[in-house]
mmCIF file of C-alpha atoms and ligand atoms in Angstrom:
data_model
loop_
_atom_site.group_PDB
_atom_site.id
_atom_site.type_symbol
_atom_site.label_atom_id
_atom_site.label_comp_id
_atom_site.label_asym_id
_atom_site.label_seq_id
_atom_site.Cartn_x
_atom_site.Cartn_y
_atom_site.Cartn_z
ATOM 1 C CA UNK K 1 -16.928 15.696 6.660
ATOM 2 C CA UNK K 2 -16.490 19.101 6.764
ATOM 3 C CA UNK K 3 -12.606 21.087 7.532
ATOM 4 C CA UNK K 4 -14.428 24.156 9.394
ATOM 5 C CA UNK K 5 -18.097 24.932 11.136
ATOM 6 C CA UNK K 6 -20.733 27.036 9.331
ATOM 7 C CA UNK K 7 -19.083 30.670 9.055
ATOM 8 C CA UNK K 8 -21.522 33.527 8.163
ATOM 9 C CA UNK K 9 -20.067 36.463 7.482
ATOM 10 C CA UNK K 10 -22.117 39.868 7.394
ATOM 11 C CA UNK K 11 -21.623 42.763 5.188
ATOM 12 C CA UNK K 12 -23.320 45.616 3.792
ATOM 13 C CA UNK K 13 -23.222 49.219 3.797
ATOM 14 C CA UNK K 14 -22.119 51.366 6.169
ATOM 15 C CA UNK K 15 -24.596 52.228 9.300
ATOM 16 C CA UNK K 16 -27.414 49.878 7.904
ATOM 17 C CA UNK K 17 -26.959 47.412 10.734
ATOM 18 C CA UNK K 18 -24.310 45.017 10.127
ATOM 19 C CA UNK K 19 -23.101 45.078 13.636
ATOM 20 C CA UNK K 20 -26.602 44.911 14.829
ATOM 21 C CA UNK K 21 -27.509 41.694 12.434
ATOM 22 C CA UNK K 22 -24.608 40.166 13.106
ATOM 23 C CA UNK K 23 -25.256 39.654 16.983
ATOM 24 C CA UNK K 24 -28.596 38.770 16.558
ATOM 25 C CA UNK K 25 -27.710 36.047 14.067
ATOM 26 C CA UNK K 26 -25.556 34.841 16.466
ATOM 27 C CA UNK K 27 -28.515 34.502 19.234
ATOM 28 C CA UNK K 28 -30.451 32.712 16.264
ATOM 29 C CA UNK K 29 -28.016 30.296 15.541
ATOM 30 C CA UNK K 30 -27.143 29.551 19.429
ATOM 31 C CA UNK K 31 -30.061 26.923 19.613
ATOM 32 C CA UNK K 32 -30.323 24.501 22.453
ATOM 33 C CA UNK K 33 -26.726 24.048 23.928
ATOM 34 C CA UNK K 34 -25.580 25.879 20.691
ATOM 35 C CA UNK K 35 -21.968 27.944 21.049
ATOM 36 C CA UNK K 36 -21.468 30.483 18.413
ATOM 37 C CA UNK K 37 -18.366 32.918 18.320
ATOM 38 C CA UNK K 38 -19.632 36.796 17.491
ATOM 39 C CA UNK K 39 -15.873 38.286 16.280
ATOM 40 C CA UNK K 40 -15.788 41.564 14.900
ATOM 41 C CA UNK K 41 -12.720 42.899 13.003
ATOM 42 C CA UNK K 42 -13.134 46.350 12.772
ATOM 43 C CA UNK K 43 -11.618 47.174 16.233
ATOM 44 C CA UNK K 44 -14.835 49.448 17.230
ATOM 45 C CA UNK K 45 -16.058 47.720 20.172
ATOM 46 C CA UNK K 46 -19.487 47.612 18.470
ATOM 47 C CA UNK K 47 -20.033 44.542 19.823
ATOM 48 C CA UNK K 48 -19.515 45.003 23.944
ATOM 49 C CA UNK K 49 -21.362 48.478 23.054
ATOM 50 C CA UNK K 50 -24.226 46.749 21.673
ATOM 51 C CA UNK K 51 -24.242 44.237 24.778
ATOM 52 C CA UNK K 52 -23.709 46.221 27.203
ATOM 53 C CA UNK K 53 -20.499 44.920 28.783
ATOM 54 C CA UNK K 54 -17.045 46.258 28.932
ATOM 55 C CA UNK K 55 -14.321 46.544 25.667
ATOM 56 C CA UNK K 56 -13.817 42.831 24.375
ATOM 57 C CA UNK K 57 -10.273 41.988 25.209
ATOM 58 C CA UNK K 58 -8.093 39.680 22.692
ATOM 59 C CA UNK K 59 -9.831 36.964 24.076
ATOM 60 C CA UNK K 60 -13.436 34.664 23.830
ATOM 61 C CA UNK K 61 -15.343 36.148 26.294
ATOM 62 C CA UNK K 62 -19.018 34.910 26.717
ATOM 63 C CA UNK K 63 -21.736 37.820 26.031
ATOM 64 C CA UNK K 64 -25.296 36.329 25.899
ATOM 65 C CA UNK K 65 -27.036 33.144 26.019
ATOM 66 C CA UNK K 66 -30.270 32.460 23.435
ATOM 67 C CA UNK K 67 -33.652 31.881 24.576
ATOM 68 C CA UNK K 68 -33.310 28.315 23.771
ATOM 69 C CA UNK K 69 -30.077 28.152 26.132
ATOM 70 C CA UNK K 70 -27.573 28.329 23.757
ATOM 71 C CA UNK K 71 -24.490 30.020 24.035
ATOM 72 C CA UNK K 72 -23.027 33.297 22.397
ATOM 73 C CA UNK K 73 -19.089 33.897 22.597
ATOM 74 C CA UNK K 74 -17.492 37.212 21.489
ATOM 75 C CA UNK K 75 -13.907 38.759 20.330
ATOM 76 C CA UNK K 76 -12.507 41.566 18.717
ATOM 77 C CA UNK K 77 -9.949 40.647 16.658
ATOM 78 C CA UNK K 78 -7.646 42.632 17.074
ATOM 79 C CA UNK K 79 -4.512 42.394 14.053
ATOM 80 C CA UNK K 80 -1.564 43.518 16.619
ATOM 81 C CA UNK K 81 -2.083 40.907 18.861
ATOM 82 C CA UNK K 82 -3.152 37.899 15.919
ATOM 83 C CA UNK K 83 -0.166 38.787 14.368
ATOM 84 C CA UNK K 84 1.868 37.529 18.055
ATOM 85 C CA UNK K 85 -0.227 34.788 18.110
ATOM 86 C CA UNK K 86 0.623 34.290 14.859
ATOM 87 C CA UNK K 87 4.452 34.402 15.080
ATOM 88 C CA UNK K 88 4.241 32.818 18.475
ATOM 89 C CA UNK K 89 2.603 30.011 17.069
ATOM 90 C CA UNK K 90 4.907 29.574 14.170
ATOM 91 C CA UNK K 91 8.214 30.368 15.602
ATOM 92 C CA UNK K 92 7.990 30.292 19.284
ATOM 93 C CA UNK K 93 8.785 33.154 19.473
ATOM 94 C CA UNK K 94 7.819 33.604 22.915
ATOM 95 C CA UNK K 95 9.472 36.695 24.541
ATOM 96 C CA UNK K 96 11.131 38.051 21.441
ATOM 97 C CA UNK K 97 7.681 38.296 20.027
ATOM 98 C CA UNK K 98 6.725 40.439 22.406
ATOM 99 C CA UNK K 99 10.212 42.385 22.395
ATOM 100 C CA UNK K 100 9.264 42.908 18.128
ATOM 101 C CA UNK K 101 6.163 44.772 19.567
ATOM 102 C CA UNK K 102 7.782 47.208 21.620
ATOM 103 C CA UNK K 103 9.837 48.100 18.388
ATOM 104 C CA UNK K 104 6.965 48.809 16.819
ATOM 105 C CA UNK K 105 7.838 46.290 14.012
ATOM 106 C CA UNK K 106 4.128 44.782 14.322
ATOM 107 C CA UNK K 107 2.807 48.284 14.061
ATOM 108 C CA UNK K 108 4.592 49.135 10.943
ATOM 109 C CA UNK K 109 3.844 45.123 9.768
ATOM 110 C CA UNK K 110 0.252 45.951 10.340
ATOM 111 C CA UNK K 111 -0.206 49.944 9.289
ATOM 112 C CA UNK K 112 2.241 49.632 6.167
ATOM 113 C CA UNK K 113 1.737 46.518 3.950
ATOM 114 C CA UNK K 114 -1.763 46.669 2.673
ATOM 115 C CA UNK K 115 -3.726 43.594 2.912
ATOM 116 C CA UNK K 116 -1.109 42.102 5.842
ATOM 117 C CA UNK K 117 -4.194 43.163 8.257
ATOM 118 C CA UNK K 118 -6.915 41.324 6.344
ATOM 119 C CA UNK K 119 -4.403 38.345 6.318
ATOM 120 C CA UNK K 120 -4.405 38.571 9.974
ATOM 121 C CA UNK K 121 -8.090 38.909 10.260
ATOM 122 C CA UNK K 122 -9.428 36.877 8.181
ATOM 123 C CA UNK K 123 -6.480 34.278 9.942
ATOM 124 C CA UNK K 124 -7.996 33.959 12.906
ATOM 125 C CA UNK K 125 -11.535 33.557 11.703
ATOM 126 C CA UNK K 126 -10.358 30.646 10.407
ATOM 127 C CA UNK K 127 -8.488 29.039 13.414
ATOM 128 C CA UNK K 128 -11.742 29.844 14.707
ATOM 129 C CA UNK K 129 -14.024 28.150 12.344
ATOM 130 C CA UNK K 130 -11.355 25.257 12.422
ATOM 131 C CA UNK K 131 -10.844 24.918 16.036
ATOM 132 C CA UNK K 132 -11.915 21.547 17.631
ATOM 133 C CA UNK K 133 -12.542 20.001 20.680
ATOM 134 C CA UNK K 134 -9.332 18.467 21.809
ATOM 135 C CA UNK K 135 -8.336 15.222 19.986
ATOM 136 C CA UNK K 136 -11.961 14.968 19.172
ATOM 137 C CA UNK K 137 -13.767 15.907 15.842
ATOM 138 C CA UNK K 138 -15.916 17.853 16.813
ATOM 139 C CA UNK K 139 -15.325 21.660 16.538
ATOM 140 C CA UNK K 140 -15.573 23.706 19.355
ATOM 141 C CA UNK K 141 -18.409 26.404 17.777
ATOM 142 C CA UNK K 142 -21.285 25.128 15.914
ATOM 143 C CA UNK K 143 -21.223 28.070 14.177
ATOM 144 C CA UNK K 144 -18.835 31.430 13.694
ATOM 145 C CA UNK K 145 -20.516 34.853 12.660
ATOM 146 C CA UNK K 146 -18.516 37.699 11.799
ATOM 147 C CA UNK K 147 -19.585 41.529 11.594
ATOM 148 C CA UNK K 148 -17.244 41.773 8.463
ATOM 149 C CA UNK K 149 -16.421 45.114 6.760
ATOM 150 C CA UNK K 150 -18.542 47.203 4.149
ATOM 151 C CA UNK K 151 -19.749 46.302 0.863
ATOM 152 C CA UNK K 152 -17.228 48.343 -0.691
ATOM 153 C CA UNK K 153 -14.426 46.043 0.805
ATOM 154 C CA UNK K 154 -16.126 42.637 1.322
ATOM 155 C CA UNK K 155 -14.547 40.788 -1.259
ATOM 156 C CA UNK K 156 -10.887 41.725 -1.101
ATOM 157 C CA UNK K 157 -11.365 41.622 2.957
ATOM 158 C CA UNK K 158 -12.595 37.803 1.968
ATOM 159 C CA UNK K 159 -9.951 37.213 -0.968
ATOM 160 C CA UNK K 160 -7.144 38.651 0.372
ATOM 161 C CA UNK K 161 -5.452 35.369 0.607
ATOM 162 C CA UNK K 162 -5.881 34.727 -2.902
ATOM 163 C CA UNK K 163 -3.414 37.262 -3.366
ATOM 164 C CA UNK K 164 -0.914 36.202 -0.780
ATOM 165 C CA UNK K 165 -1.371 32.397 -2.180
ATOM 166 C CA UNK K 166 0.084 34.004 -5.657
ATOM 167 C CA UNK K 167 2.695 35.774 -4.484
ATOM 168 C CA UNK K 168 3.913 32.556 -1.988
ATOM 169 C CA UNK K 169 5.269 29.994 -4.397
ATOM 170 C CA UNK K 170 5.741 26.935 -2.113
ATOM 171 C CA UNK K 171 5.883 26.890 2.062
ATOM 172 C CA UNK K 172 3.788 27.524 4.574
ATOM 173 C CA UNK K 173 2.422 30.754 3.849
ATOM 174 C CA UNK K 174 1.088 29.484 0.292
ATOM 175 C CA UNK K 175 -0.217 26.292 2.316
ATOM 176 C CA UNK K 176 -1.895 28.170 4.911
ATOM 177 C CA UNK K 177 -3.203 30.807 2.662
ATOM 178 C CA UNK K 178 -4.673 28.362 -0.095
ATOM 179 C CA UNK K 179 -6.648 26.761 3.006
ATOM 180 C CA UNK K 180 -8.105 29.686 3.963
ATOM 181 C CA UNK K 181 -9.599 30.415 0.121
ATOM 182 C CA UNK K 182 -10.697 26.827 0.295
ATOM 183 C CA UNK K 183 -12.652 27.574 3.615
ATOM 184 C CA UNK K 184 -13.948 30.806 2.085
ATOM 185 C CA UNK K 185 -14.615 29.084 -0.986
ATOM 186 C CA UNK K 186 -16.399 25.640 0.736
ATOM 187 C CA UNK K 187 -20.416 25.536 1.481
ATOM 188 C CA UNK K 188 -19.527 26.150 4.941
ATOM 189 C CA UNK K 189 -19.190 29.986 4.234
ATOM 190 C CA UNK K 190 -21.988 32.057 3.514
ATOM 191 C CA UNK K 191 -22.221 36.083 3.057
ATOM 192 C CA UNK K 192 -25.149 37.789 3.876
ATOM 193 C CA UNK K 193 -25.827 41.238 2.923
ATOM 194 C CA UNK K 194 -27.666 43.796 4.895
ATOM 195 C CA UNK K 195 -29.754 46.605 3.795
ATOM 196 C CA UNK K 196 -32.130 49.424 4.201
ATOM 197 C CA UNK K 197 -34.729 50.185 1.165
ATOM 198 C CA UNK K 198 -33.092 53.227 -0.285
ATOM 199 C CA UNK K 199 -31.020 53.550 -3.202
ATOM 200 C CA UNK K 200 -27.744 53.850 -3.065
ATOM 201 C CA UNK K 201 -28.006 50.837 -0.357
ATOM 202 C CA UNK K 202 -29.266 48.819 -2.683
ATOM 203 C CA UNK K 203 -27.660 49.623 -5.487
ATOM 204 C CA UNK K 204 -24.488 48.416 -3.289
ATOM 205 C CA UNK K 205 -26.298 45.577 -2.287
ATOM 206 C CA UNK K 206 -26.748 44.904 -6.202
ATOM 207 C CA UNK K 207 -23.370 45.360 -6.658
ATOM 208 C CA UNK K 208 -21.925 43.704 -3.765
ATOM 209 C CA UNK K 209 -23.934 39.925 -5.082
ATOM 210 C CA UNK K 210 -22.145 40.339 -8.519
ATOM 211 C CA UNK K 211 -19.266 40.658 -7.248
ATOM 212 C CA UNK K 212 -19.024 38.018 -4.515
ATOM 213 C CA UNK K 213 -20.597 35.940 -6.658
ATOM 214 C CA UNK K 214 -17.639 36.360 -9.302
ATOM 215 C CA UNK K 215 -14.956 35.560 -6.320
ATOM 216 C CA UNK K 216 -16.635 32.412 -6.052
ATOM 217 C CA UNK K 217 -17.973 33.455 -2.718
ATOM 218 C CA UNK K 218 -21.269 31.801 -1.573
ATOM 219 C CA UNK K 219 -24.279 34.671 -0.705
ATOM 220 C CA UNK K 220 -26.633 33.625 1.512
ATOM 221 C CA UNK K 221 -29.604 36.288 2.135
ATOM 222 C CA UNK K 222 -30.363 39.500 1.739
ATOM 223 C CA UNK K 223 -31.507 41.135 5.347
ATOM 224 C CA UNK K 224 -33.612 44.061 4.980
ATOM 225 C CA UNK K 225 -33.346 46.135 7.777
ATOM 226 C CA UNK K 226 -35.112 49.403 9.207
ATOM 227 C CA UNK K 227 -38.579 48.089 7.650
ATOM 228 C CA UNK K 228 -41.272 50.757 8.354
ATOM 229 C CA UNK K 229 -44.401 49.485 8.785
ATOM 230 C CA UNK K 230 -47.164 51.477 7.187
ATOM 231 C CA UNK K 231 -48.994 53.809 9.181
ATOM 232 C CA UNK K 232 -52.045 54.347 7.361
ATOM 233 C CA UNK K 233 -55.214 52.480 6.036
ATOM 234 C CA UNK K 234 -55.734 52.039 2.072
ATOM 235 C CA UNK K 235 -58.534 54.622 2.199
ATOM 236 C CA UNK K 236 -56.714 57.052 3.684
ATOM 237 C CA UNK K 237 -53.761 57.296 1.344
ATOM 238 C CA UNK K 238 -56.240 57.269 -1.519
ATOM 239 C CA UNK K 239 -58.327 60.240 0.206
ATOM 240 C CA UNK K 240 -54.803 62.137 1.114
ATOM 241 C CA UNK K 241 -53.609 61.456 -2.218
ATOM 242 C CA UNK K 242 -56.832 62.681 -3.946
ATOM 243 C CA UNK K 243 -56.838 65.643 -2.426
ATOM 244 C CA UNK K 244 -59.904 65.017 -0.052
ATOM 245 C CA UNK K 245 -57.901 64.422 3.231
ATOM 246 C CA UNK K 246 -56.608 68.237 3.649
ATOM 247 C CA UNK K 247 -56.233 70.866 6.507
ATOM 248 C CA UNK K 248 -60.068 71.905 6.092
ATOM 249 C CA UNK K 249 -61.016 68.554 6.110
ATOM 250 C CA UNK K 250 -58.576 67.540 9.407
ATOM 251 C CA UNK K 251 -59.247 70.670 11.599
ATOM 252 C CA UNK K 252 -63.039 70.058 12.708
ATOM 253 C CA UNK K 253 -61.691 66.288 13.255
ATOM 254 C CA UNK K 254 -59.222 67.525 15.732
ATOM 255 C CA UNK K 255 -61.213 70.357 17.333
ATOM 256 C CA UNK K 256 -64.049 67.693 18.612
ATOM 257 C CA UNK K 257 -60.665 65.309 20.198
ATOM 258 C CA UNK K 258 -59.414 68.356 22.128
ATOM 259 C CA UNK K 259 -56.350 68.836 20.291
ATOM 260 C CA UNK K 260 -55.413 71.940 18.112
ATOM 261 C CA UNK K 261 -56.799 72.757 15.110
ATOM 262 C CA UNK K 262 -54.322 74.619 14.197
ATOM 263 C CA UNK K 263 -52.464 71.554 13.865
ATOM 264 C CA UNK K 264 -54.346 70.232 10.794
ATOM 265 C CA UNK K 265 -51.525 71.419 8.197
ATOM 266 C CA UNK K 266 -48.604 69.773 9.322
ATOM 267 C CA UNK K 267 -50.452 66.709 10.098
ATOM 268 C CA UNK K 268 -51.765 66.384 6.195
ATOM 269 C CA UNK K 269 -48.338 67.215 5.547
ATOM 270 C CA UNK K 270 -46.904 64.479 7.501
ATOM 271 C CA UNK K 271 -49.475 62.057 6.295
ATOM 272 C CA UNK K 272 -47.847 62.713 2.483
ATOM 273 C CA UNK K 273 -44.396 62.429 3.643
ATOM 274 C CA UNK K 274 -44.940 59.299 4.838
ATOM 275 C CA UNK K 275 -46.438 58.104 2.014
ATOM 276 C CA UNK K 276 -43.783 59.056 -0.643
ATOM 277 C CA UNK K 277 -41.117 57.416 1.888
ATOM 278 C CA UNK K 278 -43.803 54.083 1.841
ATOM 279 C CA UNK K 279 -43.686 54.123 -2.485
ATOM 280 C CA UNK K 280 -39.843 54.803 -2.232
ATOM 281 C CA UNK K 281 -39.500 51.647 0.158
ATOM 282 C CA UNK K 282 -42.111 49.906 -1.732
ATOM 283 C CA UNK K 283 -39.781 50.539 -5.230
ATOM 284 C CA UNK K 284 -36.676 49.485 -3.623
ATOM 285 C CA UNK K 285 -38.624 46.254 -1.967
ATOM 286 C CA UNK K 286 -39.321 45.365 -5.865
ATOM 287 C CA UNK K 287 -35.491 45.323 -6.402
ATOM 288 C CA UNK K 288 -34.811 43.598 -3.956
ATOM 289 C CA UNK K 289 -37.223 40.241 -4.435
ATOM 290 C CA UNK K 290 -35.834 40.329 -8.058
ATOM 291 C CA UNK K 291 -32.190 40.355 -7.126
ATOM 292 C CA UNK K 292 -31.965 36.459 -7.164
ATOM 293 C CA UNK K 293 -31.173 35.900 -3.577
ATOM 294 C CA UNK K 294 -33.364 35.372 -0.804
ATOM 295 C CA UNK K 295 -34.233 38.199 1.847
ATOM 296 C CA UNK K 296 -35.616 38.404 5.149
ATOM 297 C CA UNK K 297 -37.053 41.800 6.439
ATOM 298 C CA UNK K 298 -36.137 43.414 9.923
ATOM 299 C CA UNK K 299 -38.588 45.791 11.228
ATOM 300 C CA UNK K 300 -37.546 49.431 12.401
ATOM 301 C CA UNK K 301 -37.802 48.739 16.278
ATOM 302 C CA UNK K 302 -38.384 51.940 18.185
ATOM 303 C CA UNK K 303 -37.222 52.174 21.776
ATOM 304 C CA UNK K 304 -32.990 51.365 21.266
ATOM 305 C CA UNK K 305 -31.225 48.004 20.989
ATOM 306 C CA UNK K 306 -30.651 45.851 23.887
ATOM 307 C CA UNK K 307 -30.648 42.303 24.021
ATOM 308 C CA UNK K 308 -34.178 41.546 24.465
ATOM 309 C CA UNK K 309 -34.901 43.308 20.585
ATOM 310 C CA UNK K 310 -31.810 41.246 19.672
ATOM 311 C CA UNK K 311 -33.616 38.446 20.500
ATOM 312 C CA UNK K 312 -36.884 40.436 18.791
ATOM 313 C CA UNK K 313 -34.633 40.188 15.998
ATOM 314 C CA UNK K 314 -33.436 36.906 15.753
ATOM 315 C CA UNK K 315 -36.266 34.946 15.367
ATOM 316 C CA UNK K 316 -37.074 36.908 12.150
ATOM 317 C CA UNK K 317 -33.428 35.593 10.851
ATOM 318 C CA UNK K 318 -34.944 31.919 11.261
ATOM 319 C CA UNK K 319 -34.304 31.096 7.459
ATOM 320 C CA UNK K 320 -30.681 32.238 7.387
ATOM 321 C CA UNK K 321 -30.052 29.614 10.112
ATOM 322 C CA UNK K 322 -32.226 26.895 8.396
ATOM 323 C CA UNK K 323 -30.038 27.820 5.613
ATOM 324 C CA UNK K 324 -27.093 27.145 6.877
ATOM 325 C CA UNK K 325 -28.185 23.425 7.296
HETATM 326 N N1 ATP X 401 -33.908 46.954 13.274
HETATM 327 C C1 ATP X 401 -33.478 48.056 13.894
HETATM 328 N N2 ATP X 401 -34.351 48.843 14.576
HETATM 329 C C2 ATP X 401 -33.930 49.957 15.192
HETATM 330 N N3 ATP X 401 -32.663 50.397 15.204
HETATM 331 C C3 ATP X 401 -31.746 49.655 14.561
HETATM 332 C C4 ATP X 401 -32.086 48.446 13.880
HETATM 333 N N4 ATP X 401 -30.967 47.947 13.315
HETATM 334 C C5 ATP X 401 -29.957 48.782 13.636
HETATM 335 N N5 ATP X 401 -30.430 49.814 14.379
HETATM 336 C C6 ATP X 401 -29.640 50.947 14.887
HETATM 337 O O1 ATP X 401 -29.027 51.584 13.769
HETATM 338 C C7 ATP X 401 -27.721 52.022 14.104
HETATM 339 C C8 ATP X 401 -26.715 51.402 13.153
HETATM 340 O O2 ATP X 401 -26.681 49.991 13.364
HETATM 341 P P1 ATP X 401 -25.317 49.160 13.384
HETATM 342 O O3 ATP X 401 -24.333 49.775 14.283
HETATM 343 O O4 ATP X 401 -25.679 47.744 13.598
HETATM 344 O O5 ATP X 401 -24.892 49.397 11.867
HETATM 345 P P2 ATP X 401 -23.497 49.034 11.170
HETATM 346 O O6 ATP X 401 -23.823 48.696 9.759
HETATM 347 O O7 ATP X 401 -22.788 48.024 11.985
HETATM 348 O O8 ATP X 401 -22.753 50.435 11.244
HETATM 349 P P3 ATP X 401 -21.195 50.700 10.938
HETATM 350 O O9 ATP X 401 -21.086 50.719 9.440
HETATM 351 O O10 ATP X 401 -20.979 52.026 11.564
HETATM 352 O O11 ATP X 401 -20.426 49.588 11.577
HETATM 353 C C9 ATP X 401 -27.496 51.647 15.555
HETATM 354 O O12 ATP X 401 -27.809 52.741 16.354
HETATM 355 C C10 ATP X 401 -28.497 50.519 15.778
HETATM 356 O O13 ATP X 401 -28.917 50.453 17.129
HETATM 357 MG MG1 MG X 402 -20.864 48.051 12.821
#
C-alpha cells in the first residue's frame, strides 16, 4: 500500500499559469466525494485571489466544490508558522515556541539559512500527503496539488531534503528528511510542467524534464496553456499570404458592410500578424509532441478567470487525473 496520496506538483515558468493550472487540477481531481488540498508555497495569495475569497490563513480552509461534488481544500503554507508547528510538534514547545518568534529567531531561521524554507515547505506537503483519517488507513485527501515554484527552482525546491539527509548523519532530521525524498521519489508524486508555445518557455520546459528527470523525479504532463485558436480559414491565409488578400482587395468588402474603408490596411495587417504568431505556435507545438512526455492543451479563455472557466479548464486536464491512477 502506498505511505502518502497522489501528490501533483505544478511548475513551469513564470506567469504561464501555474497558479491557474494548479486550481483547476484540483477541481479535476475532486471527483464524486473527492477532497483534494490546493497549497501554495509561494506566500502570494494567488490562490484566495484566484477564488475569490479572503487571504488563506495557516490553516485548510475549503474553497470550491467540483461539478461532480467533490471537494477542494486550500492553504498557504506559510514557512514562519510550519516551522512552530514544526518545533511544537517535536519539542512541545508550546509557549516558548511562540516566545522564539517574537525574538525573531524563526525569522532569521527562515530568511538566513538557504534551503531551511524549502525544508519547511516541502515539510508540510508531506504531513499533508501523509495525513490519515484517525486510526484508520485511509488518508484524509485523495489527492494533494501544489502550485510549486518556477522551473528555474523546481528541482532543488523538490530535492532540498536530499541535501539536509547528507548533512544529518543519524536522528531524526536524517529520518524525516530521507522520507520525504522517498515520497518525492515514490509513483505517488508526479510533476507537471506548464507552458505557453513560445520559446524561451519551452526551452525551460525542455530543460526543466532533463533535469527532473535526472533527480529521479517522476514528470507527468506537459500542460500547454494560452492555446490560440486560429482565426482564419485555409484559403484565406493562402490568399493573405500570396499577396491577393490586400487593402485594395479588403476596402470595397468593407464599404458594402457599412464599416470604413479606410480600415482595410490595418485589418490585412492584422490578418498577417496573426498568422506569423499561428506558425510560431505551430513550431513550438512540434517541440513540444517530440519532447517525450505527454501534453494536454489549455485554450486562451477570454473574459477573466473565475471558477466557472476553472471548471472550463478542468475537464481538459482529464488525462493528468487518469494518470494519476
Ligand atoms: N487558459 C487561460 N486563459 C486565459 N487567461 C489565463 C489562462 N491561464 C492563465 N491565465 C491568466 O494568466 C495570468 C497568469 O496566470 P497565473 O497567475 O496562473 O500564472 P503563474 O504561472 O501562476 O504566475 P506566477 O509565476 O506569477 O505565479 C493570470 O492573469 C491568469 O488569469
Ligand atoms: Mg502563480
Amino acid at each position: 500500500m502506498a505511505n502518502s496520496t497522489p501528490l501533483h506538483v505544478v511548475t513551469g515558468k513564470g506567469g504561464t499559469g501555474k497558479t491557474t493550472v494548479a486550481a483547476a487540477l484540483a477541481l479535476a481531481l475532486a471527483g464524486r466525494g473527492r477532497k483534494v488540498l490546493l497549497c501554495e508555497v509561494e506566500g502570494r495569495q494567488g490562490i484566495a485571489q484566484l477564488f475569490d475569497v479572503p487571504p488563506l490563513p495557516y490553516e485548510e480552509r475549503r474553497i470550491a466544490t467540483s461539478d461532480e461534488g467533490g471537494h477542494v481544500h486550500a492553504l498557504a503554507i506559510d514557512p514562519e508558522a510550519a516551522l512552530l508547528e514544526y518545533l511544537q510538534m517535536y519539542y512541545r514547545l508550546g509557549r516558548a515556541g511562540r516566545a522564539l518568534d517574537k525574538f525573531g529567531v524563526i525569522d532569521f531561521a527562515t530568511t538566513i539559512a538557504p534551503g531551511v524554507r524549502d525544508v519547511l515547505l516541502t515539510g508540510k506537503v508531506y504531513e499533508a500527503a501523509r495525513r490519515r483519517r484517525g486510526k484508520s488507513s485511509e488518508f484524509v485527501y485523495d489527492a494533494v496539488v501544489v502550485d510549486a515554484p518556477p522551473t528555474g527552482r523546481i528541482a532543488r525546491f523538490l530535492g532540498v531534503n536530499d541535501d539536509v539527509a547528507g548533512l544529518a548523519k543519524v536522528g531524526p532530521i536524517k529520518t524525516q528528511s530521507e522520507s520525504i525524498m522517498t515520497m518525492m521519489r515514490s509513483p505517488q508524486t508526479t510533476v507537471h510542467l506548464v507552458t505557453v508555445l513560445e520559446e524561451m518557455p519551452v526551452q525551460e520546459t525542455l530543460d526543466g524534464i532533463d533535469e527532473l528527470t535526472r533527480e529521479g523525479l517522476r514528470v507527468g504532463h506537459v500542460v500547454v496553456n494560452l492555446v490560440r485558436p486560429s482565426l482564419l480559414s485555409d484559403d484565406t491565409i493562402e490568399a493573405l499570404e500570396g499577396g491577393r488578400l490586400d487593402a485594395k482587395a479588403v476596402a470595397p468588402v468593407l464599404e458594402r458592410a457599412g464599416l470604413p474603408a479606410a480600415a482595410a490596411a490595418t485589418l490585412v495587417a492584422d490578418g498577417h500578424g496573426h498568422v506569423e504568431r499561428q506558425r510560431l505556435q505551430t513550431a513550438q507545438q512540434a517541440i513540444i509532441e517530440d519532447c517525450g512526455r505527454p501534453h494536454v492543451a489549455l485554450p486562451l479563455l477570454t473574459g477573466g478567470i473565475d471558477v466557472g472557466a476553472l471548471q472550463d479548464l478542468a475537464v481538459e486536464l482529464a488525462p493528468l487525473v487518469e494518470d494519476a491512477r
